[in-house]
Short mmCIF file of C-alpha atoms (C1' of nucleotides) in Angstrom, two decimals:
data_model
loop_
_atom_site.label_atom_id
_atom_site.label_comp_id
_atom_site.label_asym_id
_atom_site.label_seq_id
_atom_site.Cartn_x
_atom_site.Cartn_y
_atom_site.Cartn_z
CA MET A 159 0.00 0.00 0.00
CA ARG A 160 2.91 2.32 0.70
CA LYS A 161 3.71 2.78 -2.98
CA TYR A 162 0.31 4.36 -3.49
CA LEU A 163 0.63 6.89 -0.68
CA GLY A 164 1.52 9.70 -3.05
CA ALA A 165 -1.65 9.10 -5.05
CA LEU A 166 -3.79 8.62 -1.95
CA LYS A 167 -2.75 11.97 -0.50
CA SER A 168 -4.41 13.83 -3.36
CA VAL A 169 -7.67 11.87 -3.27
CA PRO A 170 -10.44 14.25 -2.13
CA LEU A 171 -11.99 11.47 -0.06
CA PHE A 172 -8.91 11.61 2.18
CA ASP A 173 -8.70 15.39 2.44
CA GLY A 174 -7.54 16.51 5.85
CA ILE A 175 -6.14 13.12 6.81
CA SER A 176 -2.41 12.80 7.40
CA GLU A 177 -0.22 10.32 5.54
CA GLU A 178 0.20 8.04 8.50
CA ASP A 179 -3.50 8.10 9.28
CA ILE A 180 -4.25 7.17 5.68
CA GLN A 181 -2.13 4.09 6.19
CA SER A 182 -4.09 3.00 9.25
CA LEU A 183 -7.28 3.88 7.47
CA MET A 184 -6.46 1.58 4.56
CA THR A 185 -6.11 -1.29 7.01
CA CYS A 186 -9.19 -0.29 8.98
CA LEU A 187 -11.26 -0.10 5.76
CA MET A 188 -9.67 -3.28 4.38
CA ALA A 189 -9.03 -1.38 1.18
CA LYS A 190 -7.41 -3.27 -1.66
CA VAL A 191 -5.68 -2.09 -4.80
CA ILE A 192 -6.04 -3.94 -8.08
CA HIS A 193 -3.99 -3.28 -11.18
CA TYR A 194 -5.74 -3.28 -14.56
CA GLU A 195 -4.52 -3.24 -18.13
CA LYS A 196 -6.02 -0.94 -20.74
CA ASN A 197 -9.60 -1.72 -21.86
CA GLN A 198 -10.20 -4.23 -19.09
CA SER A 199 -13.64 -4.65 -17.59
CA VAL A 200 -13.71 -3.47 -13.96
CA LEU A 201 -17.38 -3.82 -13.09
CA MET A 202 -20.11 -5.21 -15.30
CA TYR A 203 -23.72 -4.20 -15.81
CA GLY A 204 -25.78 -6.29 -13.41
CA ASP A 205 -22.89 -6.94 -11.01
CA ASN A 206 -23.76 -7.20 -7.37
CA THR A 207 -21.12 -5.45 -5.32
CA ASN A 208 -20.78 -3.57 -2.04
CA HIS A 209 -17.58 -1.85 -3.12
CA PHE A 210 -16.94 1.51 -4.62
CA GLY A 211 -13.74 2.46 -6.39
CA ILE A 212 -11.11 5.16 -6.45
CA VAL A 213 -8.87 5.80 -9.45
CA LEU A 214 -5.29 5.98 -8.10
CA SER A 215 -3.74 6.14 -11.55
CA GLY A 216 -5.09 5.94 -15.06
CA ASN A 217 -8.67 6.48 -16.21
CA VAL A 218 -11.93 4.57 -16.28
CA GLN A 219 -15.15 5.12 -18.19
CA ILE A 220 -18.69 4.60 -16.98
CA ILE A 221 -20.68 2.93 -19.76
CA LYS A 222 -24.41 2.60 -20.06
CA GLU A 223 -26.47 0.71 -22.60
CA ASP A 224 -29.69 2.39 -23.66
CA TYR A 225 -32.84 0.52 -24.60
CA TYR A 226 -31.64 0.07 -28.17
CA GLY A 227 -28.53 -1.65 -26.89
CA ASN A 228 -26.32 1.28 -27.88
CA ARG A 229 -23.38 1.75 -25.54
CA CYS A 230 -22.93 5.30 -24.37
CA ILE A 231 -20.27 6.92 -22.22
CA VAL A 232 -21.85 8.40 -19.12
CA ALA A 233 -18.70 9.73 -17.52
CA ARG A 234 -14.95 9.60 -17.50
CA ILE A 235 -13.39 9.19 -14.08
CA GLU A 236 -9.97 10.74 -13.66
CA GLU A 237 -7.26 10.20 -11.07
CA GLY A 238 -8.40 10.73 -7.50
CA MET A 239 -12.09 10.49 -8.33
CA LEU A 240 -14.60 7.92 -7.11
CA PHE A 241 -16.85 5.64 -9.10
CA ALA A 242 -19.88 3.49 -8.28
CA GLU A 243 -20.15 5.11 -4.84
CA THR A 244 -23.58 6.49 -5.66
CA PHE A 245 -24.97 3.04 -6.33
CA ALA A 246 -23.32 1.60 -3.24
CA PHE A 247 -24.79 4.19 -0.90
CA ALA A 248 -28.14 4.35 -2.65
CA GLY A 249 -28.48 0.66 -1.93
CA ILE A 250 -28.77 -0.27 -5.59
CA LYS A 251 -27.84 -3.91 -5.68
CA LYS A 252 -27.50 -4.51 -9.40
CA LEU A 253 -25.18 -2.08 -11.15
CA PRO A 254 -27.02 -0.24 -13.95
CA VAL A 255 -23.71 0.62 -15.67
CA SER A 256 -20.43 -0.99 -16.61
CA VAL A 257 -16.97 0.30 -15.72
CA ILE A 258 -13.96 -0.22 -18.00
CA THR A 259 -10.40 1.09 -18.00
CA THR A 260 -9.30 3.32 -20.86
CA THR A 261 -5.65 3.19 -19.82
CA GLU A 262 -3.54 0.97 -17.61
CA SER A 263 -4.86 1.77 -14.13
CA ASP A 264 -4.50 1.17 -10.40
CA LEU A 265 -7.88 1.09 -8.71
CA LEU A 266 -8.63 1.07 -4.99
CA PHE A 267 -11.73 -0.70 -3.73
CA ILE A 268 -13.52 -0.08 -0.45
CA ASP A 269 -16.60 -1.80 0.96
CA TYR A 270 -19.08 1.00 1.64
CA ARG A 271 -20.28 -0.77 4.80
CA LYS A 272 -16.81 -0.43 6.31
CA LEU A 273 -17.03 3.27 5.79
CA ILE A 274 -20.25 3.93 7.62
CA THR A 275 -19.55 1.84 10.70
CA SER A 276 -16.98 3.17 13.12
CA CYS A 277 -13.98 0.95 13.52
CA THR A 278 -13.36 -0.49 16.98
CA GLU A 279 -10.79 2.17 17.79
CA ALA A 280 -13.26 4.94 16.90
CA CYS A 281 -10.49 6.62 14.96
CA SER A 282 -10.86 10.34 14.63
CA PHE A 283 -10.14 10.34 10.92
CA HIS A 284 -13.04 7.99 10.38
CA SER A 285 -15.52 10.80 10.97
CA ARG A 286 -13.48 12.97 8.63
CA ILE A 287 -13.74 10.51 5.80
CA ILE A 288 -17.50 10.28 6.30
CA TYR A 289 -17.69 14.04 6.14
CA ASN A 290 -15.63 13.99 2.96
CA MET A 291 -17.86 11.34 1.43
CA LEU A 292 -21.02 13.28 2.21
CA HIS A 293 -19.36 16.34 0.75
CA ILE A 294 -18.46 14.54 -2.47
CA VAL A 295 -21.91 13.04 -2.97
CA ALA A 296 -23.61 16.33 -2.14
CA MET A 297 -21.37 18.18 -4.61
CA LYS A 298 -22.27 15.75 -7.36
CA ASN A 299 -25.85 16.52 -6.51
CA ILE A 300 -25.33 20.24 -6.93
CA ILE A 301 -23.57 19.74 -10.24
CA LEU A 302 -26.37 17.55 -11.56
CA SER A 303 -29.03 20.01 -10.41
CA GLN A 304 -27.28 22.83 -12.20
CA LYS A 305 -27.10 20.89 -15.43
CA ILE A 306 -30.81 20.18 -15.17
CA GLU A 307 -31.50 23.85 -14.63
CA PHE A 308 -29.74 24.70 -17.89
CA THR A 309 -30.98 21.88 -20.09
CA SER A 310 -34.60 22.22 -18.99
CA LYS A 311 -34.80 25.61 -20.67
CA ARG A 312 -36.74 25.44 -23.91
CA THR A 313 -34.52 27.27 -26.39
CA THR A 314 -30.81 27.14 -27.09
CA ARG A 315 -30.64 30.85 -26.37
CA GLU A 316 -32.09 30.42 -22.89
CA LYS A 317 -29.86 27.45 -22.18
CA LEU A 318 -26.81 29.46 -23.12
CA LEU A 319 -27.84 32.51 -21.13
CA SER A 320 -28.59 30.56 -17.98
CA TYR A 321 -25.33 28.66 -18.28
CA LEU A 322 -23.25 31.77 -18.91
CA TRP A 323 -25.00 33.62 -16.12
CA ALA A 324 -24.18 30.80 -13.71
CA GLU A 325 -20.55 30.81 -14.81
CA ALA A 326 -20.39 34.57 -14.29
CA GLN A 327 -21.84 34.12 -10.80
CA LYS A 328 -19.30 31.43 -10.03
CA ALA A 329 -16.47 33.65 -11.24
CA GLY A 330 -17.92 36.61 -9.38
CA CYS A 331 -17.29 38.68 -12.49
CA ASN A 332 -18.91 39.43 -15.84
CA THR A 333 -15.78 38.26 -17.63
CA PHE A 334 -14.87 34.61 -17.27
CA THR A 335 -13.55 31.57 -19.09
CA ILE A 336 -15.52 28.38 -19.55
CA PRO A 337 -14.01 24.88 -19.23
CA PHE A 338 -15.54 23.60 -22.49
CA ASN A 339 -14.86 23.98 -26.16
CA ARG A 340 -17.88 24.47 -28.42
CA GLN A 341 -18.57 20.79 -29.00
CA GLU A 342 -18.28 19.98 -25.31
CA LEU A 343 -20.54 22.88 -24.37
CA ALA A 344 -23.13 21.71 -26.91
CA ASP A 345 -22.99 18.19 -25.49
CA TYR A 346 -23.28 19.53 -21.96
CA LEU A 347 -26.34 21.62 -22.85
CA SER A 348 -27.77 18.84 -25.03
CA VAL A 349 -28.01 20.96 -28.16
CA ASP A 350 -26.59 20.87 -31.66
CA ARG A 351 -23.14 22.38 -31.93
CA SER A 352 -23.73 24.36 -35.12
CA ALA A 353 -27.08 25.69 -33.95
CA MET A 354 -25.46 26.71 -30.68
CA SER A 355 -22.60 28.37 -32.49
CA ALA A 356 -25.08 30.36 -34.55
CA GLU A 357 -27.02 31.34 -31.44
CA LEU A 358 -23.86 32.52 -29.72
CA CYS A 359 -23.20 34.84 -32.64
CA LYS A 360 -26.77 36.11 -32.52
CA LEU A 361 -26.33 36.89 -28.83
CA ARG A 362 -23.19 38.78 -29.73
CA ASP A 363 -24.99 40.70 -32.50
CA ASP A 364 -27.73 41.54 -30.00
CA LYS A 365 -24.99 42.97 -27.78
CA MET A 366 -25.83 40.64 -24.92
CA ILE A 367 -22.45 38.92 -24.78
CA LYS A 368 -18.92 39.20 -26.09
CA PHE A 369 -16.65 36.25 -26.54
CA ASN A 370 -13.31 35.17 -27.83
CA LYS A 371 -12.58 31.47 -27.70
CA ASN A 372 -13.34 30.36 -24.15
CA LEU A 373 -13.34 33.87 -22.73
CA PHE A 374 -16.85 35.26 -22.34
CA GLU A 375 -18.29 38.54 -21.14
CA LEU A 376 -21.88 39.29 -20.20
CA LEU A 377 -23.05 42.77 -21.18
CA MET B 74 -40.12 17.13 21.43
CA ARG B 75 -42.29 14.23 22.55
CA LYS B 76 -45.33 15.49 20.64
CA TYR B 77 -43.41 15.11 17.39
CA LEU B 78 -42.36 11.50 17.98
CA GLY B 79 -45.08 10.13 15.72
CA ALA B 80 -43.88 12.27 12.84
CA LEU B 81 -40.21 11.57 13.56
CA LYS B 82 -40.72 7.80 13.40
CA SER B 83 -41.67 8.00 9.73
CA VAL B 84 -38.79 10.27 8.69
CA PRO B 85 -36.46 8.25 6.42
CA LEU B 86 -33.45 9.87 8.03
CA PHE B 87 -34.35 8.03 11.24
CA ASP B 88 -35.08 4.67 9.64
CA GLY B 89 -33.99 1.79 11.82
CA ILE B 90 -33.76 3.88 14.97
CA SER B 91 -36.10 3.11 17.85
CA GLU B 92 -38.42 5.69 19.39
CA GLU B 93 -36.41 6.03 22.54
CA ASP B 94 -33.16 6.34 20.61
CA ILE B 95 -34.70 9.07 18.49
CA GLN B 96 -35.37 10.99 21.67
CA SER B 97 -31.73 10.77 22.78
CA LEU B 98 -30.66 11.58 19.25
CA MET B 99 -32.67 14.79 19.22
CA THR B 100 -30.81 15.92 22.31
CA CYS B 101 -27.45 14.71 21.00
CA LEU B 102 -28.00 16.58 17.71
CA MET B 103 -29.44 19.62 19.48
CA ALA B 104 -32.34 19.50 17.06
CA LYS B 105 -34.97 22.18 17.35
CA VAL B 106 -38.50 22.39 16.04
CA ILE B 107 -39.95 25.65 14.79
CA HIS B 108 -43.58 26.22 13.93
CA TYR B 109 -44.41 28.27 10.85
CA GLU B 110 -47.60 29.75 9.48
CA LYS B 111 -48.60 29.41 5.85
CA ASN B 112 -46.50 31.37 3.32
CA GLN B 113 -43.79 32.22 5.82
CA SER B 114 -40.19 32.51 4.73
CA VAL B 115 -38.07 29.72 6.22
CA LEU B 116 -34.71 30.32 4.58
CA MET B 117 -33.82 33.17 2.24
CA TYR B 118 -31.64 33.30 -0.85
CA GLY B 119 -28.18 34.29 0.31
CA ASP B 120 -28.67 33.06 3.87
CA ASN B 121 -25.64 31.64 5.58
CA THR B 122 -26.65 28.60 7.60
CA ASN B 123 -25.19 25.31 8.79
CA HIS B 124 -28.59 23.76 9.33
CA PHE B 125 -30.69 21.53 7.18
CA GLY B 126 -34.40 20.98 7.71
CA ILE B 127 -36.92 18.18 7.98
CA VAL B 128 -40.63 18.70 7.33
CA LEU B 129 -42.47 17.15 10.31
CA SER B 130 -45.87 18.40 9.18
CA GLY B 131 -47.04 20.60 6.35
CA ASN B 132 -45.21 21.44 3.14
CA VAL B 133 -42.45 23.75 1.97
CA GLN B 134 -41.38 24.89 -1.47
CA ILE B 135 -37.87 25.45 -2.75
CA ILE B 136 -37.85 28.63 -4.81
CA LYS B 137 -35.19 29.86 -7.18
CA GLU B 138 -34.92 33.12 -9.03
CA ASP B 139 -33.54 32.93 -12.55
CA TYR B 140 -31.45 35.64 -14.16
CA TYR B 141 -34.54 37.56 -15.24
CA GLY B 142 -35.70 37.68 -11.64
CA ASN B 143 -38.54 35.24 -12.29
CA ARG B 144 -39.32 33.07 -9.32
CA CYS B 145 -39.58 29.39 -10.13
CA ILE B 146 -40.50 26.41 -7.99
CA VAL B 147 -37.64 23.96 -7.92
CA ALA B 148 -39.22 21.39 -5.63
CA ARG B 149 -41.99 20.74 -3.17
CA ILE B 150 -40.87 19.06 0.03
CA GLU B 151 -43.47 16.85 1.69
CA GLU B 152 -43.73 15.46 5.19
CA GLY B 153 -40.72 13.45 6.30
CA MET B 154 -38.44 14.83 3.59
CA LEU B 155 -35.29 16.89 4.01
CA PHE B 156 -34.43 20.27 2.55
CA ALA B 157 -31.23 22.28 2.17
CA GLU B 158 -29.15 19.27 3.23
CA THR B 159 -27.38 19.20 -0.13
CA PHE B 160 -26.08 22.72 0.33
CA ALA B 161 -25.07 22.07 3.91
CA PHE B 162 -22.99 19.00 3.05
CA ALA B 163 -21.65 20.43 -0.19
CA GLY B 164 -20.20 23.26 1.87
CA ILE B 165 -22.15 25.92 -0.01
CA LYS B 166 -22.19 28.85 2.34
CA LYS B 167 -24.70 31.14 0.66
CA LEU B 168 -28.01 29.47 -0.10
CA PRO B 169 -28.78 29.71 -3.84
CA VAL B 170 -32.50 29.16 -3.17
CA SER B 171 -35.25 30.31 -0.85
CA VAL B 172 -37.52 28.09 1.23
CA ILE B 173 -41.09 29.06 2.07
CA THR B 174 -44.00 27.22 3.67
CA THR B 175 -47.09 26.54 1.58
CA THR B 176 -49.12 25.40 4.57
CA GLU B 177 -48.85 25.76 8.32
CA SER B 178 -45.80 23.60 9.12
CA ASP B 179 -43.58 22.19 11.84
CA LEU B 180 -39.95 22.10 10.74
CA LEU B 181 -37.03 20.42 12.47
CA PHE B 182 -33.57 21.91 12.11
CA ILE B 183 -30.27 20.13 12.59
CA ASP B 184 -26.73 21.47 12.33
CA TYR B 185 -24.99 19.29 9.76
CA ARG B 186 -21.75 19.42 11.73
CA LYS B 187 -23.44 17.71 14.66
CA LEU B 188 -24.34 14.88 12.37
CA ILE B 189 -20.89 14.05 11.06
CA THR B 190 -19.05 14.13 14.38
CA SER B 191 -19.69 11.29 16.77
CA CYS B 192 -21.22 12.35 20.02
CA THR B 193 -19.20 11.70 23.16
CA GLU B 194 -21.10 8.52 23.93
CA ALA B 195 -20.37 7.13 20.46
CA CYS B 196 -24.01 6.13 20.24
CA SER B 197 -24.71 3.25 17.93
CA PHE B 198 -27.62 4.98 16.23
CA HIS B 199 -25.34 7.81 15.22
CA SER B 200 -23.67 5.65 12.59
CA ARG B 201 -27.09 4.56 11.44
CA ILE B 202 -28.22 8.12 10.85
CA ILE B 203 -25.07 8.82 8.88
CA TYR B 204 -25.76 5.77 6.76
CA ASN B 205 -29.31 6.98 6.24
CA MET B 206 -28.11 10.43 5.25
CA LEU B 207 -25.64 9.04 2.73
CA HIS B 208 -28.42 6.87 1.39
CA ILE B 209 -30.78 9.82 0.98
CA VAL B 210 -28.23 12.03 -0.74
CA ALA B 211 -27.09 9.18 -3.01
CA MET B 212 -30.68 8.40 -3.96
CA LYS B 213 -31.28 12.02 -4.92
CA ASN B 214 -28.22 11.67 -7.09
CA ILE B 215 -29.63 8.65 -8.86
CA ILE B 216 -32.96 10.37 -9.42
CA LEU B 217 -31.26 13.44 -10.88
CA SER B 218 -29.05 11.32 -13.14
CA GLN B 219 -32.07 9.50 -14.49
CA LYS B 220 -33.87 12.72 -15.26
CA ILE B 221 -30.80 13.94 -17.14
CA GLU B 222 -30.70 10.71 -19.10
CA PHE B 223 -34.27 11.30 -20.28
CA THR B 224 -34.17 15.01 -20.95
CA SER B 225 -30.87 14.91 -22.80
CA LYS B 226 -32.50 12.92 -25.59
CA ARG B 227 -33.12 15.09 -28.63
CA THR B 228 -36.71 14.34 -29.56
CA THR B 229 -39.87 14.06 -27.51
CA ARG B 230 -40.30 10.54 -28.83
CA GLU B 231 -36.91 9.42 -27.53
CA LYS B 232 -37.50 11.14 -24.20
CA LEU B 233 -40.78 9.32 -23.79
CA LEU B 234 -39.38 5.96 -24.81
CA SER B 235 -36.40 6.16 -22.50
CA TYR B 236 -38.61 7.28 -19.63
CA LEU B 237 -41.20 4.57 -20.21
CA TRP B 238 -38.51 1.96 -20.62
CA ALA B 239 -36.99 2.95 -17.28
CA GLU B 240 -40.39 2.79 -15.61
CA ALA B 241 -40.96 -0.66 -17.06
CA GLN B 242 -37.57 -1.78 -15.74
CA LYS B 243 -38.40 -0.38 -12.32
CA ALA B 244 -41.73 -2.19 -12.31
CA GLY B 245 -40.10 -5.33 -13.66
CA CYS B 246 -43.00 -5.63 -16.06
CA ASN B 247 -44.10 -4.25 -19.43
CA THR B 248 -47.30 -2.99 -17.87
CA PHE B 249 -46.98 -0.28 -15.27
CA THR B 250 -48.48 2.94 -13.97
CA ILE B 251 -46.64 6.25 -13.91
CA PRO B 252 -46.83 8.73 -11.02
CA PHE B 253 -47.52 11.74 -13.27
CA ASN B 254 -50.44 13.15 -15.14
CA ARG B 255 -49.73 14.47 -18.65
CA GLN B 256 -48.83 17.99 -17.59
CA GLU B 257 -46.51 16.76 -14.87
CA LEU B 258 -44.86 14.29 -17.21
CA ALA B 259 -44.33 17.04 -19.77
CA ASP B 260 -42.78 19.27 -17.13
CA TYR B 261 -40.58 16.43 -15.92
CA LEU B 262 -39.32 15.71 -19.43
CA SER B 263 -39.07 19.43 -20.26
CA VAL B 264 -41.36 19.28 -23.29
CA ASP B 265 -44.61 20.82 -24.36
CA ARG B 266 -47.67 18.99 -23.04
CA SER B 267 -49.68 19.06 -26.23
CA ALA B 268 -46.73 18.00 -28.39
CA MET B 269 -46.05 15.19 -25.96
CA SER B 270 -49.66 14.13 -25.97
CA ALA B 271 -49.57 13.96 -29.76
CA GLU B 272 -46.35 11.97 -29.70
CA LEU B 273 -47.84 9.49 -27.24
CA CYS B 274 -50.66 8.86 -29.67
CA LYS B 275 -48.22 8.45 -32.54
CA LEU B 276 -46.35 5.86 -30.50
CA ARG B 277 -49.65 4.09 -29.93
CA ASP B 278 -50.50 4.23 -33.65
CA ASP B 279 -47.06 2.80 -34.38
CA LYS B 280 -47.96 -0.07 -32.07
CA MET B 281 -45.03 0.64 -29.74
CA ILE B 282 -47.07 1.35 -26.65
CA LYS B 283 -50.58 1.09 -25.26
CA PHE B 284 -51.95 3.36 -22.61
CA ASN B 285 -55.00 4.28 -20.68
CA LYS B 286 -54.68 7.21 -18.28
CA ASN B 287 -51.62 6.48 -16.17
CA LEU B 288 -51.43 2.79 -17.09
CA PHE B 289 -48.89 2.12 -19.82
CA GLU B 290 -47.75 -0.98 -21.67
CA LEU B 291 -44.64 -1.37 -23.81
CA LEU B 292 -45.13 -3.60 -26.86
"C1'" DT C 208 7.84 25.06 -43.11
"C1'" DC C 209 4.33 22.04 -44.52
"C1'" DC C 210 0.61 18.99 -43.93
"C1'" DA C 211 -2.94 16.92 -41.20
"C1'" DT C 212 -6.10 17.66 -37.68
"C1'" DT C 213 -8.94 20.20 -34.75
"C1'" DT C 214 -11.95 23.88 -33.88
"C1'" DG C 215 -15.39 27.30 -34.79
"C1'" DG C 216 -18.56 29.76 -37.83
"C1'" DT C 217 -22.05 29.70 -41.84
"C1'" DT C 218 -25.87 28.23 -44.54
"C1'" DG C 219 -29.97 25.66 -46.45
"C1'" DT C 220 -33.40 22.36 -45.69
"C1'" DA C 221 -36.23 19.04 -43.60
"C1'" DA C 222 -37.96 17.86 -39.25
"C1'" DA C 223 -39.49 18.74 -34.69
"C1'" DT C 224 -41.24 21.86 -31.40
"C1'" DA C 225 -43.75 25.48 -28.85
"C1'" DC C 226 -47.72 27.84 -28.55
"C1'" DA C 227 -52.47 28.91 -28.77
"C1'" DA C 228 -56.99 27.66 -29.18
"C1'" DC C 229 -60.51 24.41 -28.85
"C1'" DA C 230 -63.45 20.24 -27.80
"C1'" DG C 231 -64.81 16.18 -25.40
"C1'" DA C 232 -64.42 13.28 -21.26
"C1'" DC C 233 -64.17 13.16 -16.68
"C1'" DT C 234 -64.29 15.17 -11.61
"C1'" DT C 235 -65.82 17.70 -7.98
"C1'" DG C 236 -68.60 20.28 -5.04
"C1'" DT C 237 -73.03 22.11 -4.15
"C1'" DA D 275 -78.43 17.06 -11.45
"C1'" DC D 276 -75.89 20.92 -12.59
"C1'" DA D 277 -72.15 24.09 -13.09
"C1'" DA D 278 -67.38 24.84 -12.81
"C1'" DG D 279 -63.18 23.13 -13.22
"C1'" DT D 280 -59.65 19.79 -14.69
"C1'" DC D 281 -57.50 16.59 -17.75
"C1'" DT D 282 -56.45 14.92 -22.23
"C1'" DG D 283 -56.27 14.78 -27.13
"C1'" DT D 284 -56.36 17.45 -31.60
"C1'" DT D 285 -55.06 20.78 -34.97
"C1'" DG D 286 -52.69 24.72 -37.46
"C1'" DT D 287 -48.98 27.87 -37.62
"C1'" DA D 288 -44.86 30.25 -36.63
"C1'" DT D 289 -40.64 29.31 -34.57
"C1'" DT D 290 -36.78 26.64 -33.48
"C1'" DT D 291 -33.90 22.88 -34.11
"C1'" DA D 292 -31.10 19.07 -36.01
"C1'" DC D 293 -28.39 17.66 -39.55
"C1'" DA D 294 -25.26 17.80 -43.25
"C1'" DA D 295 -22.03 19.99 -45.79
"C1'" DC D 296 -18.69 23.34 -46.27
"C1'" DC D 297 -15.05 26.85 -45.33
"C1'" DA D 298 -11.62 29.45 -42.68
"C1'" DA D 299 -8.63 29.86 -38.91
"C1'" DA D 300 -5.90 27.89 -35.47
"C1'" DT D 301 -3.15 24.13 -33.79
"C1'" DG D 302 0.31 20.71 -33.56
"C1'" DG D 303 3.57 17.59 -35.06
"C1'" DA D 304 7.12 15.87 -38.17
#
DNA sequence: TCCATTTGGTTGTAAATACAACAGACTTGT
DNA sequence: ACAAGTCTGTTGTATTTACAACCAAATGGA
């Protein structure tokens, strides 16, 4: 486990826990690391597991099959991030998604039941990790709610305005950069890229926004 | 606090905790009940609070103002349900929404920091309540993700099919009832009611579904 | 520097949607 | 039983969108 300490330190789930405490914690949680090659299956649709995962190195993708049988990428999980924790804590027994590696990866697995019961020594960092977990799940919640707020608008114009307004709020300034390129923004807002591009230019012509690449300004 | 015991027993956050333990818990968490009249403001946009709420009786609405200043109802919180817990645990200091009562209500308030630190007696039900809280927040997550899956489809037809397919899966049967009337379903899927109604009939004409009121069947 | 690739903007057209207005079936309260 | 209100389906039209195809500018290696 020691070789992974560097990676573990920067995992948000372990924020505020010292290196040595992380070591005890790994034992206390009976965490185990598994190494995967590229494109290996980590968890399969329908699997019954009580574990959630943490990406220590590499990348995994969350895959979902729609009712036509088309596979679609729900999310990409980067280093330090969790996966399948929502299903574990929501008590969903059969995984509704599959998880596969997109690169060679080291993944840490923890049984969610270990996390919510105090260990015998009632370690102080145990309550910290629970706080961190609640924080992470609640943040995901906020992010999902925001996306719904944008995409539930009827027109592309309204979707763009509500998104840009929220970004301006977050930046605390009318001038801000967005973390998406045009295609990614269109995917995020669930609209057509070219239609969105045209609408952005209309908004500019109407003197409601200015933009240059990823730098935007609300007028 | 005793007069609220009946209501407290059916709060999901206290699932699996006995009546007497709930009483100790209320003390341990320093929970307080406040009575509100109809249409009173409970929490205001911009408020800075560490508390989340539980509706013991009555109803509250979560209100958000969009960038035009229009007020819009984000959610209605019924008896037994929590509100503002997402913001508390996500560490969002300034509330981005307002909370108002829609009927005379009794609301219970708990400081989220009390919940994540074990009380001195390391009470066994404390870990249960944390488990329950993680479960509730994770479930909200699942529900939001599902909604995004439906609404991110491009056409009304696809939105309907993916929604109905998910309901059929949930019911474990091709015949099932949905918890919405037409207007509510349209709002949920972010489409126009009349257009959706027309599309439902098209799907029926195409022999893909049958329906009668809220009873649907996938063919 | 050159070439290949990515990214962003433009346009035309067919398709889908929102919106409004209306009618029939069904509920509800008096 | 009646009136008022609600719910659902239907239709026509103006608006909006998706999609495809294309071009120009920027980017990034080799």
